[in-house]
One Martini backbone bead per residue (centre of mass of N, CA, C, O) as a GRO file, in nm:
protein
  125
    1MET     BB    1   8.819  10.842  12.267
    2ILE     BB    2   9.096  10.830  12.128
    3GLY     BB    3   9.174  10.538  12.217
    4SER     BB    4   8.941  10.397  12.043
    5ASN     BB    5   9.095  10.462  11.756
    6VAL     BB    6   9.355  10.290  11.755
    7PRO     BB    7   9.259  10.008  11.661
    8MET     BB    8   9.138  10.108  11.394
    9ALA     BB    9   9.394  10.237  11.277
   10ARG     BB   10   9.564   9.983  11.291
   11ASP     BB   11   9.385   9.805  11.109
   12GLN     BB   12   9.404   9.991  10.860
   13ALA     BB   13   9.711   9.983  10.826
   14VAL     BB   14   9.739   9.676  10.795
   15PHE     BB   15   9.551   9.646  10.555
   16ALA     BB   16   9.706   9.825  10.359
   17ALA     BB   17   9.966   9.657  10.361
   18ARG     BB   18   9.854   9.366  10.298
   19SER     BB   19   9.710   9.442  10.022
   20ARG     BB   20  10.031   9.500   9.902
   21LEU     BB   21  10.229   9.254   9.939
   22VAL     BB   22  10.245   9.108   9.666
   23ASP     BB   23  10.356   9.350   9.509
   24VAL     BB   24  10.615   9.407   9.678
   25ARG     BB   25  10.740   9.132   9.626
   26ARG     BB   26  10.761   9.154   9.322
   27ARG     BB   27  10.942   9.407   9.327
   28PHE     BB   28  11.173   9.287   9.486
   29LEU     BB   29  11.235   9.045   9.291
   30GLY     BB   30  11.254   9.266   9.036
   31HIS     BB   31  11.418   9.521   9.124
   32ASP     BB   32  11.169   9.755   9.188
   33LEU     BB   33  11.357   9.983   9.314
   34PRO     BB   34  11.528  10.212   9.415
   35PRO     BB   35  11.822  10.324   9.396
   36LEU     BB   36  11.962  10.182   9.672
   37GLY     BB   37  11.726  10.050   9.782
   38ALA     BB   38  11.465   9.925  10.015
   39LEU     BB   39  11.311   9.670  10.215
   40ILE     BB   40  11.079   9.701  10.480
   41ILE     BB   41  10.953   9.538  10.777
   42ARG     BB   42  10.670   9.471  10.979
   43HIS     BB   43  10.640   9.260  11.270
   44GLN     BB   44  10.475   9.024  11.460
   45VAL     BB   45  10.533   8.968  11.817
   46ALA     BB   46  10.476   8.771  12.068
   47VAL     BB   47  10.374   8.864  12.398
   48PRO     BB   48  10.297   8.901  12.696
   49ASP     BB   49  10.007   9.081  12.669
   50GLY     BB   50  10.096   9.096  12.344
   51ALA     BB   51  10.299   9.308  12.121
   52GLU     BB   52  10.547   9.338  11.875
   53TRP     BB   53  10.689   9.577  11.607
   54PRO     BB   54  10.935   9.508  11.429
   55TRP     BB   55  11.199   9.578  11.216
   56ALA     BB   56  11.310   9.479  10.874
   57LEU     BB   57  11.551   9.381  10.648
   58VAL     BB   58  11.524   9.269  10.333
   59SER     BB   59  11.694   8.984  10.158
   60ASN     BB   60  11.459   8.760  10.129
   61TRP     BB   61  11.163   8.611   9.910
   62GLN     BB   62  11.114   8.323   9.766
   63HIS     BB   63  10.888   8.261   9.968
   64ALA     BB   64  10.571   8.363  10.027
   65THR     BB   65  10.577   8.264  10.354
   66LEU     BB   66  10.898   8.351  10.358
   67LEU     BB   67  11.142   8.560  10.515
   68GLY     BB   68  11.447   8.747  10.502
   69GLY     BB   69  11.660   8.915  10.754
   70ARG     BB   70  11.723   9.217  10.945
   71SER     BB   71  11.727   9.366  11.229
   72LEU     BB   72  11.623   9.712  11.342
   73ASN     BB   73  11.575   9.591  11.635
   74ASP     BB   74  11.507   9.563  11.965
   75GLY     BB   75  11.377   9.383  12.194
   76ALA     BB   76  11.192   9.464  12.486
   77HIS     BB   77  11.104   9.200  12.572
   78PRO     BB   78  11.232   8.924  12.729
   79SER     BB   79  11.098   8.711  12.517
   80VAL     BB   80  11.275   8.896  12.277
   81ALA     BB   81  11.598   8.893  12.318
   82HIS     BB   82  11.680   8.768  12.028
   83ILE     BB   83  11.605   9.050  11.926
   84ARG     BB   84  11.856   9.207  11.727
   85MET     BB   85  12.036   9.423  11.588
   86GLY     BB   86  12.142   9.254  11.282
   87ARG     BB   87  11.994   9.004  11.306
   88PRO     BB   88  11.877   8.729  11.187
   89LEU     BB   89  11.564   8.654  11.010
   90ARG     BB   90  11.257   8.469  11.021
   91ILE     BB   91  10.952   8.546  10.837
   92ARG     BB   92  10.629   8.545  10.830
   93SER     BB   93  10.404   8.682  10.620
   94ALA     BB   94  10.163   8.677  10.830
   95ASP     BB   95  10.338   8.887  11.028
   96VAL     BB   96  10.293   9.118  10.848
   97VAL     BB   97  10.201   9.481  10.909
   98ASP     BB   98  10.436   9.618  10.736
   99TRP     BB   99  10.580   9.852  10.490
  100ALA     BB  100  10.886   9.978  10.318
  101ILE     BB  101  11.029  10.211  10.102
  102ILE     BB  102  11.367  10.294  10.050
  103ASP     BB  103  11.612  10.501   9.989
  104ALA     BB  104  11.944  10.592   9.976
  105ARG     BB  105  11.881  10.793  10.237
  106GLY     BB  106  11.635  10.646  10.413
  107GLU     BB  107  11.375  10.726  10.282
  108ILE     BB  108  11.042  10.725  10.269
  109VAL     BB  109  10.841  10.645   9.962
  110GLU     BB  110  10.672  10.392  10.079
  111GLY     BB  111  10.446  10.340  10.311
  112ALA     BB  112  10.417  10.320  10.651
  113TRP     BB  113  10.128  10.327  10.807
  114THR     BB  114  10.221  10.288  11.126
  115ARG     BB  115  10.401  10.547  11.200
  116ARG     BB  116  10.144  10.733  11.313
  117LEU     BB  117  10.120  10.567  11.550
  118ARG     BB  118  10.150  10.581  11.881
  119ALA     BB  119  10.083  10.244  11.959
  120PRO     BB  120  10.093   9.973  11.764
  121ALA     BB  121  10.186   9.738  11.982
  122ASP     BB  122   9.938   9.807  12.157
  123THR     BB  123   9.681   9.567  12.247
  124THR     BB  124   9.532   9.715  12.510
  125THR     BB  125   9.374   9.979  12.375
   0.00000   0.00000   0.00000
């Protein structure tokens, strides 16, 4: 029974994040983040039989459909071996599944709806 709630909780978390994406982009571009804070996003990357949801630190988002940043994770599946911590990424906005604003200490102050999910990247449950 618990496992059947995971896809619904995941969908609700992704909906919450995506419904606020336009606003958080506006805030990022307007430098309306905490002092020394940053915006991180979680994006979906397809892998055979599922998906991974790595995090990235956003460095630019001039075009509404494409953002740039640096990976905060290594890809786990061999098909995403090119995703390595610190490497630059270009991410389609349509692939964003979550976002978070962090403060100067690295603490999440807003967002990150998917962080409480047991296995958010597991699309087989």
